[in-house]
mmCIF file of C-alpha atoms (C1' of nucleotides) in Angstrom:
data_model
loop_
_atom_site.group_PDB
_atom_site.id
_atom_site.type_symbol
_atom_site.label_atom_id
_atom_site.label_comp_id
_atom_site.label_asym_id
_atom_site.label_seq_id
_atom_site.Cartn_x
_atom_site.Cartn_y
_atom_site.Cartn_z
ATOM 1 C CA MET C 1 6.496 47.369 -74.360
ATOM 2 C CA ASN C 2 7.751 44.004 -72.879
ATOM 3 C CA PHE C 3 6.860 41.168 -74.539
ATOM 4 C CA SER C 4 7.467 38.542 -71.960
ATOM 5 C CA LYS C 5 5.987 40.681 -68.999
ATOM 6 C CA GLU C 6 2.878 41.350 -70.676
ATOM 7 C CA ILE C 7 2.552 37.450 -71.141
ATOM 8 C CA LEU C 8 3.090 37.036 -67.681
ATOM 9 C CA VAL C 9 0.486 39.872 -66.809
ATOM 10 C CA TRP C 10 -2.159 38.009 -69.439
ATOM 11 C CA TYR C 11 -1.591 34.833 -67.793
ATOM 12 C CA ALA C 12 -1.769 35.723 -64.264
ATOM 13 C CA GLN C 13 -5.254 36.676 -65.706
ATOM 14 C CA ASN C 14 -6.087 34.578 -67.969
ATOM 15 C CA LYS C 15 -5.156 30.953 -67.021
ATOM 16 C CA ARG C 16 -7.209 28.194 -67.438
ATOM 17 C CA ASP C 17 -7.626 25.910 -64.033
ATOM 18 C CA LEU C 18 -6.406 22.568 -65.433
ATOM 19 C CA PRO C 19 -5.663 19.421 -63.826
ATOM 20 C CA TRP C 20 -1.805 19.842 -64.573
ATOM 21 C CA ARG C 21 -1.353 22.751 -63.215
ATOM 22 C CA ASN C 22 -1.686 22.117 -59.676
ATOM 23 C CA THR C 23 1.752 19.917 -59.293
ATOM 24 C CA THR C 24 5.384 20.403 -60.815
ATOM 25 C CA ASN C 25 5.631 16.823 -60.127
ATOM 26 C CA PRO C 26 7.784 15.861 -63.239
ATOM 27 C CA TYR C 27 5.635 12.407 -63.741
ATOM 28 C CA ASN C 28 2.295 14.311 -64.052
ATOM 29 C CA ILE C 29 3.641 17.100 -65.981
ATOM 30 C CA TRP C 30 5.170 14.211 -68.294
ATOM 31 C CA LEU C 31 1.832 12.749 -68.701
ATOM 32 C CA SER C 32 0.030 15.646 -69.836
ATOM 33 C CA GLU C 33 2.811 16.678 -71.939
ATOM 34 C CA ILE C 34 2.990 13.455 -74.177
ATOM 35 C CA MET C 35 -0.903 13.589 -74.176
ATOM 36 C CA LEU C 36 -1.225 16.694 -75.170
ATOM 37 C CA GLN C 37 1.119 16.654 -78.098
ATOM 38 C CA GLN C 38 -0.960 17.235 -81.137
ATOM 39 C CA THR C 39 -4.165 17.097 -79.011
ATOM 40 C CA ARG C 40 -6.380 20.089 -77.950
ATOM 41 C CA VAL C 41 -6.831 20.160 -74.214
ATOM 42 C CA ALA C 42 -10.137 19.643 -74.072
ATOM 43 C CA GLN C 43 -9.866 16.220 -75.644
ATOM 44 C CA GLY C 44 -6.474 15.171 -73.618
ATOM 45 C CA THR C 45 -7.834 16.232 -70.361
ATOM 46 C CA PRO C 46 -10.590 12.855 -69.624
ATOM 47 C CA TYR C 47 -7.426 10.856 -70.503
ATOM 48 C CA TYR C 48 -4.969 12.502 -68.237
ATOM 49 C CA LEU C 49 -7.073 11.771 -65.352
ATOM 50 C CA SER C 50 -7.522 8.457 -66.266
ATOM 51 C CA PHE C 51 -4.285 7.433 -66.215
ATOM 52 C CA VAL C 52 -2.894 9.232 -63.388
ATOM 53 C CA GLU C 53 -6.121 7.356 -61.351
ATOM 54 C CA ASN C 54 -4.959 3.966 -62.623
ATOM 55 C CA PHE C 55 -1.443 4.758 -62.943
ATOM 56 C CA PRO C 56 -0.884 7.201 -60.162
ATOM 57 C CA THR C 57 3.240 6.919 -60.252
ATOM 58 C CA VAL C 58 5.368 5.916 -62.853
ATOM 59 C CA HIS C 59 5.876 2.449 -61.369
ATOM 60 C CA ASP C 60 2.681 1.436 -61.451
ATOM 61 C CA LEU C 61 2.952 3.202 -64.702
ATOM 62 C CA ALA C 62 6.139 0.612 -65.816
ATOM 63 C CA ASN C 63 4.151 -2.566 -63.811
ATOM 64 C CA ALA C 64 1.635 -2.333 -66.253
ATOM 65 C CA ASN C 65 1.168 -4.207 -69.564
ATOM 66 C CA GLU C 66 1.254 -2.447 -72.731
ATOM 67 C CA GLU C 67 -2.398 -4.011 -73.653
ATOM 68 C CA GLN C 68 -3.643 -1.866 -70.609
ATOM 69 C CA ILE C 69 -2.213 1.380 -71.688
ATOM 70 C CA LEU C 70 -3.019 0.856 -75.205
ATOM 71 C CA LYS C 71 -6.657 0.571 -73.981
ATOM 72 C CA LEU C 72 -6.795 3.487 -71.723
ATOM 73 C CA TRP C 73 -5.375 5.533 -74.605
ATOM 74 C CA GLN C 74 -7.557 3.887 -77.174
ATOM 75 C CA GLY C 75 -9.347 7.197 -79.417
ATOM 76 C CA LEU C 76 -6.553 9.394 -78.374
ATOM 77 C CA GLY C 77 -4.852 8.449 -81.210
ATOM 78 C CA TYR C 78 -0.960 9.076 -82.503
ATOM 79 C CA TYR C 79 -0.767 5.182 -80.452
ATOM 80 C CA SER C 80 3.261 5.310 -80.757
ATOM 81 C CA ARG C 81 2.798 7.951 -77.940
ATOM 82 C CA ALA C 82 1.163 5.332 -75.385
ATOM 83 C CA ARG C 83 3.874 2.612 -76.197
ATOM 84 C CA ASN C 84 6.868 4.994 -76.080
ATOM 85 C CA LEU C 85 5.241 6.472 -72.690
ATOM 86 C CA HIS C 86 5.627 2.819 -71.651
ATOM 87 C CA THR C 87 9.164 2.032 -72.645
ATOM 88 C CA THR C 88 9.887 5.087 -70.755
ATOM 89 C CA ALA C 89 8.265 4.573 -67.717
ATOM 90 C CA LYS C 90 9.958 1.143 -67.141
ATOM 91 C CA ILE C 91 13.072 3.143 -67.841
ATOM 92 C CA ILE C 92 12.502 5.530 -65.296
ATOM 93 C CA ALA C 93 11.236 3.314 -62.882
ATOM 94 C CA ASN C 94 14.739 0.753 -63.689
ATOM 95 C CA GLN C 95 17.697 2.453 -64.755
ATOM 96 C CA TYR C 96 16.795 5.872 -63.114
ATOM 97 C CA LYS C 97 15.113 4.554 -59.907
ATOM 98 C CA GLY C 98 12.016 6.116 -60.401
ATOM 99 C CA LYS C 99 13.604 9.780 -60.303
ATOM 100 C CA PHE C 100 13.117 11.853 -64.056
ATOM 101 C CA PRO C 101 16.430 13.078 -64.691
ATOM 102 C CA ASN C 102 16.458 17.261 -64.261
ATOM 103 C CA SER C 103 18.423 18.466 -67.275
ATOM 104 C CA TYR C 104 16.493 19.501 -70.883
ATOM 105 C CA LYS C 105 19.593 17.066 -72.426
ATOM 106 C CA GLU C 106 18.789 13.888 -69.833
ATOM 107 C CA LEU C 107 15.055 14.189 -71.040
ATOM 108 C CA LEU C 108 15.599 14.439 -74.559
ATOM 109 C CA LYS C 109 17.572 11.207 -74.675
ATOM 110 C CA LEU C 110 14.058 9.144 -73.411
ATOM 111 C CA LYS C 111 11.706 7.536 -76.186
ATOM 112 C CA GLY C 112 8.748 9.989 -76.859
ATOM 113 C CA ILE C 113 10.588 13.019 -75.820
ATOM 114 C CA GLY C 114 11.414 15.770 -78.337
ATOM 115 C CA ASP C 115 12.624 19.333 -77.985
ATOM 116 C CA TYR C 116 9.604 20.453 -77.032
ATOM 117 C CA THR C 117 8.422 18.049 -74.220
ATOM 118 C CA ALA C 118 11.995 17.955 -73.026
ATOM 119 C CA SER C 119 11.560 22.095 -72.650
ATOM 120 C CA ALA C 120 8.508 21.765 -71.194
ATOM 121 C CA ILE C 121 9.447 19.091 -68.199
ATOM 122 C CA ALA C 122 12.777 20.922 -67.830
ATOM 123 C CA SER C 123 10.730 24.482 -67.391
ATOM 124 C CA ILE C 124 7.396 23.512 -65.591
ATOM 125 C CA SER C 125 9.025 20.519 -63.487
ATOM 126 C CA PHE C 126 12.437 22.081 -62.550
ATOM 127 C CA ASN C 127 12.130 25.397 -63.120
ATOM 128 C CA ILE C 128 15.127 25.128 -65.664
ATOM 129 C CA PRO C 129 15.307 28.264 -68.341
ATOM 130 C CA GLU C 130 14.409 26.182 -71.325
ATOM 131 C CA PRO C 131 11.668 28.147 -73.721
ATOM 132 C CA VAL C 132 8.902 25.677 -75.218
ATOM 133 C CA VAL C 133 8.669 26.096 -79.013
ATOM 134 C CA ASP C 134 5.121 24.215 -80.027
ATOM 135 C CA GLY C 135 2.602 25.304 -82.211
ATOM 136 C CA ASN C 136 0.941 28.215 -79.942
ATOM 137 C CA VAL C 137 4.594 29.745 -79.742
ATOM 138 C CA TYR C 138 4.788 29.218 -83.431
ATOM 139 C CA ARG C 139 1.741 31.719 -83.930
ATOM 140 C CA VAL C 140 2.352 33.948 -81.498
ATOM 141 C CA LEU C 141 6.291 34.702 -82.232
ATOM 142 C CA SER C 142 5.549 35.177 -86.089
ATOM 143 C CA ARG C 143 2.453 37.525 -85.558
ATOM 144 C CA PHE C 144 4.058 40.020 -82.988
ATOM 145 C CA PHE C 145 7.635 40.148 -84.916
ATOM 146 C CA GLY C 146 6.201 39.555 -88.062
ATOM 147 C CA ILE C 147 8.621 36.830 -88.927
ATOM 148 C CA ASP C 148 7.432 34.834 -92.385
ATOM 149 C CA ILE C 149 10.322 31.932 -92.428
ATOM 150 C CA PRO C 150 7.762 28.683 -93.109
ATOM 151 C CA ILE C 151 7.852 26.977 -89.092
ATOM 152 C CA ASN C 152 8.085 23.826 -90.609
ATOM 153 C CA SER C 153 11.275 24.268 -92.314
ATOM 154 C CA THR C 154 14.764 23.809 -90.852
ATOM 155 C CA GLU C 155 15.334 27.459 -90.827
ATOM 156 C CA GLY C 156 12.280 28.318 -89.581
ATOM 157 C CA ILE C 157 12.544 25.892 -86.721
ATOM 158 C CA ASN C 158 15.956 27.319 -85.674
ATOM 159 C CA TYR C 159 14.914 30.866 -86.251
ATOM 160 C CA PHE C 160 12.054 30.169 -84.120
ATOM 161 C CA LYS C 161 13.838 28.234 -81.126
ATOM 162 C CA THR C 162 16.840 31.165 -81.227
ATOM 163 C CA LEU C 163 14.165 34.012 -81.011
ATOM 164 C CA ALA C 164 11.949 32.012 -78.081
ATOM 165 C CA HIS C 165 15.579 31.975 -76.091
ATOM 166 C CA GLU C 166 16.017 35.558 -76.543
ATOM 167 C CA VAL C 167 12.904 36.790 -75.773
ATOM 168 C CA MET C 168 11.827 34.421 -72.827
ATOM 169 C CA ASP C 169 11.623 34.986 -68.978
ATOM 170 C CA SER C 170 14.388 33.165 -67.570
ATOM 171 C CA ALA C 171 13.640 33.979 -64.063
ATOM 172 C CA ASN C 172 9.823 33.526 -64.135
ATOM 173 C CA ILE C 173 10.253 30.522 -66.561
ATOM 174 C CA ARG C 174 7.450 28.075 -65.542
ATOM 175 C CA ASP C 175 4.713 30.601 -65.807
ATOM 176 C CA TYR C 176 6.520 32.620 -69.042
ATOM 177 C CA ASN C 177 6.100 28.958 -71.184
ATOM 178 C CA GLN C 178 2.548 28.394 -70.057
ATOM 179 C CA GLY C 179 2.061 31.458 -70.413
ATOM 180 C CA ILE C 180 2.881 32.062 -74.124
ATOM 181 C CA MET C 181 1.046 28.681 -75.236
ATOM 182 C CA GLU C 182 -2.097 29.674 -73.179
ATOM 183 C CA PHE C 183 -1.873 32.889 -74.685
ATOM 184 C CA GLY C 184 -1.874 30.883 -78.384
ATOM 185 C CA ALA C 185 -4.589 28.987 -77.324
ATOM 186 C CA ILE C 186 -6.727 31.653 -75.949
ATOM 187 C CA GLN C 187 -6.017 35.029 -77.381
ATOM 188 C CA CYS C 188 -3.946 34.981 -80.153
ATOM 189 C CA SER C 189 -5.943 32.075 -81.711
ATOM 190 C CA PRO C 190 -5.408 30.512 -85.179
ATOM 191 C CA ARG C 191 -8.466 32.268 -86.887
ATOM 192 C CA ASN C 192 -10.695 35.207 -85.623
ATOM 193 C CA PRO C 193 -7.477 36.306 -83.088
ATOM 194 C CA ASP C 194 -9.713 38.988 -80.804
ATOM 195 C CA CYS C 195 -6.986 41.653 -81.935
ATOM 196 C CA GLU C 196 -8.842 45.168 -80.302
ATOM 197 C CA LYS C 197 -8.560 42.630 -77.060
ATOM 198 C CA CYS C 198 -4.821 42.016 -77.024
ATOM 199 C CA PRO C 199 -2.235 43.566 -74.859
ATOM 200 C CA LEU C 200 0.220 43.167 -77.405
ATOM 201 C CA SER C 201 -1.742 44.697 -80.352
ATOM 202 C CA SER C 202 0.520 48.033 -79.905
ATOM 203 C CA ALA C 203 3.761 46.166 -80.664
ATOM 204 C CA CYS C 204 2.519 43.474 -83.252
ATOM 205 C CA VAL C 205 3.773 43.807 -86.420
ATOM 206 C CA ALA C 206 1.591 41.259 -87.890
ATOM 207 C CA LEU C 207 -1.373 43.596 -86.650
ATOM 208 C CA LYS C 208 0.510 47.170 -87.992
ATOM 209 C CA ASN C 209 0.740 44.599 -91.551
ATOM 210 C CA ASN C 210 -2.575 43.278 -91.634
ATOM 211 C CA GLN C 211 -0.541 39.844 -91.910
ATOM 212 C CA VAL C 212 -2.067 38.348 -89.042
ATOM 213 C CA ASN C 213 -4.353 35.996 -91.268
ATOM 214 C CA ASP C 214 -1.268 35.490 -93.079
ATOM 215 C CA LEU C 215 1.434 34.463 -90.200
ATOM 216 C CA PRO C 216 2.444 31.708 -89.358
ATOM 217 C CA VAL C 217 3.666 30.581 -92.655
ATOM 218 C CA LYS C 218 3.693 26.621 -93.195
ATOM 219 C CA ILE C 219 4.884 24.650 -96.162
ATOM 220 C CA LYS C 220 1.720 22.323 -96.984
ATOM 221 C CA LYS C 221 1.743 18.938 -98.312
ATOM 222 C CA THR C 222 -1.193 16.880 -97.676
ATOM 223 C CA THR C 223 -1.176 13.776 -100.249
ATOM 224 C CA VAL C 224 -4.399 11.522 -98.954
ATOM 225 C CA LYS C 225 -3.992 8.097 -99.566
ATOM 226 C CA LYS C 226 -7.237 6.174 -100.116
ATOM 227 C CA ARG C 227 -7.311 2.648 -98.755
ATOM 228 C CA TYR C 228 -10.141 -0.124 -98.795
ATOM 229 C CA PHE C 229 -10.816 -1.860 -96.055
ATOM 230 C CA ASN C 230 -13.123 -5.718 -95.876
ATOM 231 C CA TYR C 231 -13.310 -6.365 -92.031
ATOM 232 C CA LEU C 232 -14.328 -9.894 -91.606
ATOM 233 C CA VAL C 233 -16.550 -10.013 -88.296
ATOM 234 C CA ILE C 234 -16.435 -13.676 -88.166
ATOM 235 C CA LYS C 235 -18.628 -15.405 -85.967
ATOM 236 C CA ASP C 236 -18.271 -19.207 -85.557
ATOM 237 C CA ARG C 237 -21.128 -21.803 -84.383
ATOM 238 C CA GLU C 238 -20.405 -20.936 -80.422
ATOM 239 C CA ASP C 239 -20.777 -17.138 -80.933
ATOM 240 C CA LYS C 240 -16.963 -16.457 -80.853
ATOM 241 C CA ILE C 241 -15.488 -13.730 -83.048
ATOM 242 C CA ILE C 242 -11.662 -13.595 -84.094
ATOM 243 C CA LEU C 243 -9.928 -10.625 -83.120
ATOM 244 C CA GLU C 244 -5.994 -9.490 -84.430
ATOM 245 C CA GLN C 245 -3.106 -7.546 -83.440
ATOM 246 C CA ARG C 246 -1.836 -5.426 -86.086
ATOM 247 C CA LEU C 247 2.075 -6.282 -85.840
ATOM 248 C CA GLY C 248 4.978 -4.428 -87.978
ATOM 249 C CA LYS C 249 4.699 -0.778 -89.547
ATOM 250 C CA GLY C 250 1.955 1.575 -90.304
ATOM 251 C CA ILE C 251 -1.250 2.768 -88.151
ATOM 252 C CA TRP C 252 -2.482 1.657 -85.630
ATOM 253 C CA GLN C 253 0.229 -0.820 -84.533
ATOM 254 C CA ASN C 254 -0.441 -3.403 -81.823
ATOM 255 C CA MET C 255 -3.666 -2.590 -81.825
ATOM 256 C CA TYR C 256 -6.460 -5.149 -82.486
ATOM 257 C CA GLN C 257 -9.153 -4.978 -85.020
ATOM 258 C CA PHE C 258 -11.047 -8.037 -87.029
ATOM 259 C CA PRO C 259 -9.376 -10.074 -89.934
ATOM 260 C CA LEU C 260 -8.843 -7.393 -93.179
ATOM 261 C CA ILE C 261 -8.836 -8.058 -96.458
ATOM 262 C CA GLU C 262 -7.013 -4.693 -97.914
ATOM 263 C CA SER C 263 -6.366 -3.335 -101.458
ATOM 264 C CA ASP C 264 -4.964 -0.243 -102.785
ATOM 265 C CA LYS C 265 -8.236 0.193 -105.220
ATOM 266 C CA ASP C 266 -12.037 -0.531 -104.989
ATOM 267 C CA PHE C 267 -12.728 -3.988 -105.374
ATOM 268 C CA LYS C 268 -15.703 -6.511 -104.664
ATOM 269 C CA LEU C 269 -14.836 -8.898 -101.952
ATOM 270 C CA LYS C 270 -14.804 -12.208 -103.520
ATOM 271 C CA ASP C 271 -16.010 -15.565 -101.699
ATOM 272 C CA THR C 272 -12.718 -17.196 -102.450
ATOM 273 C CA GLU C 273 -10.649 -14.775 -100.404
ATOM 274 C CA VAL C 274 -13.317 -15.264 -97.969
ATOM 275 C CA GLN C 275 -12.576 -18.691 -97.819
ATOM 276 C CA LYS C 276 -9.204 -18.713 -97.713
ATOM 277 C CA LYS C 277 -8.759 -16.260 -94.610
ATOM 278 C CA LEU C 278 -11.118 -18.564 -92.580
ATOM 279 C CA GLU C 279 -9.131 -21.870 -93.523
ATOM 280 C CA LYS C 280 -6.179 -19.837 -91.135
ATOM 281 C CA PHE C 281 -8.691 -19.380 -88.271
ATOM 282 C CA SER C 282 -9.843 -23.293 -87.939
ATOM 283 C CA ASN C 283 -9.777 -26.476 -88.845
ATOM 284 C CA ASP C 284 -12.958 -27.288 -89.823
ATOM 285 C CA ALA C 285 -14.418 -27.763 -93.275
ATOM 286 C CA ILE C 286 -15.246 -23.828 -94.467
ATOM 287 C CA SER C 287 -19.026 -23.188 -94.755
ATOM 288 C CA PHE C 288 -20.374 -19.856 -93.899
ATOM 289 C CA GLU C 289 -22.807 -17.394 -94.721
ATOM 290 C CA MET C 290 -21.969 -13.758 -95.444
ATOM 291 C CA TYR C 291 -23.916 -10.496 -95.653
ATOM 292 C CA LEU C 292 -22.329 -6.927 -96.176
ATOM 293 C CA TYR C 293 -23.076 -4.629 -92.752
ATOM 294 C CA ASN C 294 -22.861 -1.213 -94.003
ATOM 295 C CA SER C 295 -24.246 -0.571 -97.675
ATOM 296 C CA GLU C 296 -22.296 2.858 -97.810
ATOM 297 C CA LYS C 297 -18.720 2.875 -97.065
ATOM 298 C CA ILE C 298 -17.299 4.169 -93.704
ATOM 299 C CA ILE C 299 -14.860 6.732 -94.710
ATOM 300 C CA HIS C 300 -12.397 6.949 -91.520
ATOM 301 C CA LYS C 301 -10.157 9.910 -92.443
ATOM 302 C CA LEU C 302 -6.961 10.081 -90.749
ATOM 303 C CA SER C 303 -3.814 12.710 -91.407
ATOM 304 C CA HIS C 304 -2.728 10.716 -94.436
ATOM 305 C CA GLN C 305 -5.070 8.513 -95.311
ATOM 306 C CA HIS C 306 -9.009 7.641 -96.114
ATOM 307 C CA LEU C 307 -10.087 4.575 -95.061
ATOM 308 C CA PHE C 308 -13.357 3.217 -97.220
ATOM 309 C CA THR C 309 -14.155 0.471 -94.776
ATOM 310 C CA SER C 310 -16.987 -2.717 -94.987
ATOM 311 C CA PHE C 311 -17.771 -4.841 -92.309
ATOM 312 C CA TRP C 312 -18.726 -8.135 -93.605
ATOM 313 C CA ILE C 313 -20.706 -10.269 -91.108
ATOM 314 C CA ILE C 314 -19.510 -13.992 -91.935
ATOM 315 C CA ASP C 315 -21.691 -16.680 -89.917
ATOM 316 C CA PHE C 316 -19.267 -19.527 -90.027
ATOM 317 C CA ASN C 317 -20.706 -23.219 -89.773
ATOM 318 C CA GLY C 318 -17.578 -24.807 -87.346
ATOM 319 C CA LYS C 319 -15.473 -23.706 -84.828
ATOM 320 C CA LEU C 320 -12.658 -21.141 -84.840
ATOM 321 C CA ASN C 321 -9.443 -21.981 -83.417
ATOM 322 C CA ASP C 322 -8.650 -18.837 -81.610
ATOM 323 C CA GLY C 323 -12.162 -17.186 -81.210
ATOM 324 C CA ILE C 324 -13.252 -14.930 -78.051
ATOM 325 C CA GLU C 325 -16.138 -14.419 -76.292
ATOM 326 C CA VAL C 326 -18.062 -11.558 -77.696
ATOM 327 C CA SER C 327 -18.274 -10.247 -73.940
ATOM 328 C CA GLU C 328 -14.459 -9.881 -74.152
ATOM 329 C CA ILE C 329 -14.029 -7.543 -77.301
ATOM 330 C CA VAL C 330 -14.467 -3.996 -74.987
ATOM 331 C CA LYS C 331 -11.210 -5.480 -72.918
ATOM 332 C CA TYR C 332 -8.832 -5.381 -76.193
ATOM 333 C CA PRO C 333 -7.701 -1.909 -77.214
ATOM 334 C CA VAL C 334 -9.147 -1.010 -80.615
ATOM 335 C CA PRO C 335 -8.923 1.780 -83.229
ATOM 336 C CA VAL C 336 -12.000 4.241 -83.460
ATOM 337 C CA LEU C 337 -13.193 2.950 -86.777
ATOM 338 C CA ILE C 338 -13.355 -0.648 -84.828
ATOM 339 C CA ALA C 339 -14.941 0.925 -81.824
ATOM 340 C CA ASP C 340 -17.837 2.455 -83.496
ATOM 341 C CA PHE C 341 -18.716 -0.448 -85.285
ATOM 342 C CA ILE C 342 -19.153 -2.349 -82.250
ATOM 343 C CA LYS C 343 -20.801 0.019 -80.425
ATOM 344 C CA THR C 344 -23.837 -0.116 -83.370
ATOM 345 C CA PHE C 345 -23.632 -3.888 -84.122
ATOM 346 C CA ASN C 346 -25.918 -6.162 -82.208
ATOM 347 C CA PHE C 347 -23.714 -9.212 -81.779
ATOM 348 C "C1'" DA X 1 14.539 17.044 -95.847
ATOM 349 C "C1'" DA X 2 10.477 14.775 -96.290
ATOM 350 C "C1'" DT X 3 7.014 11.365 -94.353
ATOM 351 C "C1'" DC X 4 4.503 9.032 -91.337
ATOM 352 C "C1'" DC X 5 1.286 8.600 -87.547
ATOM 353 C "C1'" DG X 6 -5.329 9.634 -85.157
ATOM 354 C "C1'" DG X 7 -8.810 11.807 -83.792
ATOM 355 C "C1'" DG X 8 -11.803 15.278 -83.050
ATOM 356 C "C1'" DG X 9 -12.961 20.486 -83.561
ATOM 357 C "C1'" DT X 10 -13.947 24.520 -86.457
ATOM 358 C "C1'" DC X 11 -14.582 27.699 -89.655
ATOM 359 C "C1'" DG L 1 -12.684 20.731 -97.836
ATOM 360 C "C1'" DA L 2 -8.939 23.073 -95.296
ATOM 361 C "C1'" DC L 3 -6.450 23.962 -90.958
ATOM 362 C "C1'" DC L 4 -4.982 22.951 -86.196
ATOM 363 C "C1'" DC L 5 -4.085 20.873 -82.301
ATOM 364 C "C1'" DA L 6 0.738 21.814 -75.385
ATOM 365 C "C1'" DG L 7 5.154 17.011 -82.137
ATOM 366 C "C1'" DG L 8 8.355 12.662 -82.181
ATOM 367 C "C1'" DA L 9 10.391 9.247 -84.662
ATOM 368 C "C1'" DT L 10 11.938 7.040 -88.914
ATOM 369 C "C1'" DT L 11 13.011 7.314 -93.650
#
DNA sequence: AATCCGGGGTC
DNA sequence: GACCCAGGATT
């Protein structure tokens, strides 16, 4: 059995019609690849269509504000991708005169483009024989060849990249790369793969040794940190609201939120803390009433953190210095936790 | 080499 | 609740 030929045959018969599959334009390929990093096709697709419509070329993206880009990215997560996207768009537009570099090595230098994405753009856009290694490829190769080296160890990363080089079809790299990923997504799925209908089953080491459910091997380390958020939804006597931008490090960089009082353990919010916060936003005498919006804490789950969140509604009897109109709130990029609140709260 | 960075789908 | 998703940057 020829592994790569079987992948190509399977792909020709089973490939989905996806919006970025009818072009080799590096701008479109780049956009789709960044959006699909750690993201399912179904989740990323509407964002891809929105970006292509709002930013048809790399110049449009380069000329946009980061805030516009983050707003359109809202809900997709891993927001550094959007910021890096903007950085790279500006470099392509200015330093590269709008033309993407056509080599794996040059692509790798760009912000947000790592080994996988450089390989994907080089192969799909420029037909360069460089194998992609994503989560799908790890799964397909580890099962078919029966490799139990952890895929997220240094040894595993190097091993699978070398193996990918050995088995790729250089003459059909565009279809081979997309084919092995599609095969991993649809046929050789993480759980309950349909091995009975698999064209590779007769030579699959994992199937022969009954290891399909044990491969690939991954070193797991999930320590979830708990954080306690108290958001202050401050409304002044002119019905204006405060939104703040998250600067510095950590989650949701450059996204907006309500003023936040945080702790690493559960605690009761004190009036005096609210008072101190309010003093930052107004020169007026501080007089307010507050109530808790959600009696049960909203638990917002991220990969490494669980955010136990309370929203406090503050009626401030004064005028905020930098308050915004309620109708303007929807224009700001906000994390899903905030967007969900805005959707349900009647301002 | 380990850790951080989102949100959603699936079982 | 655990795992995964067309990973990359930072420490």
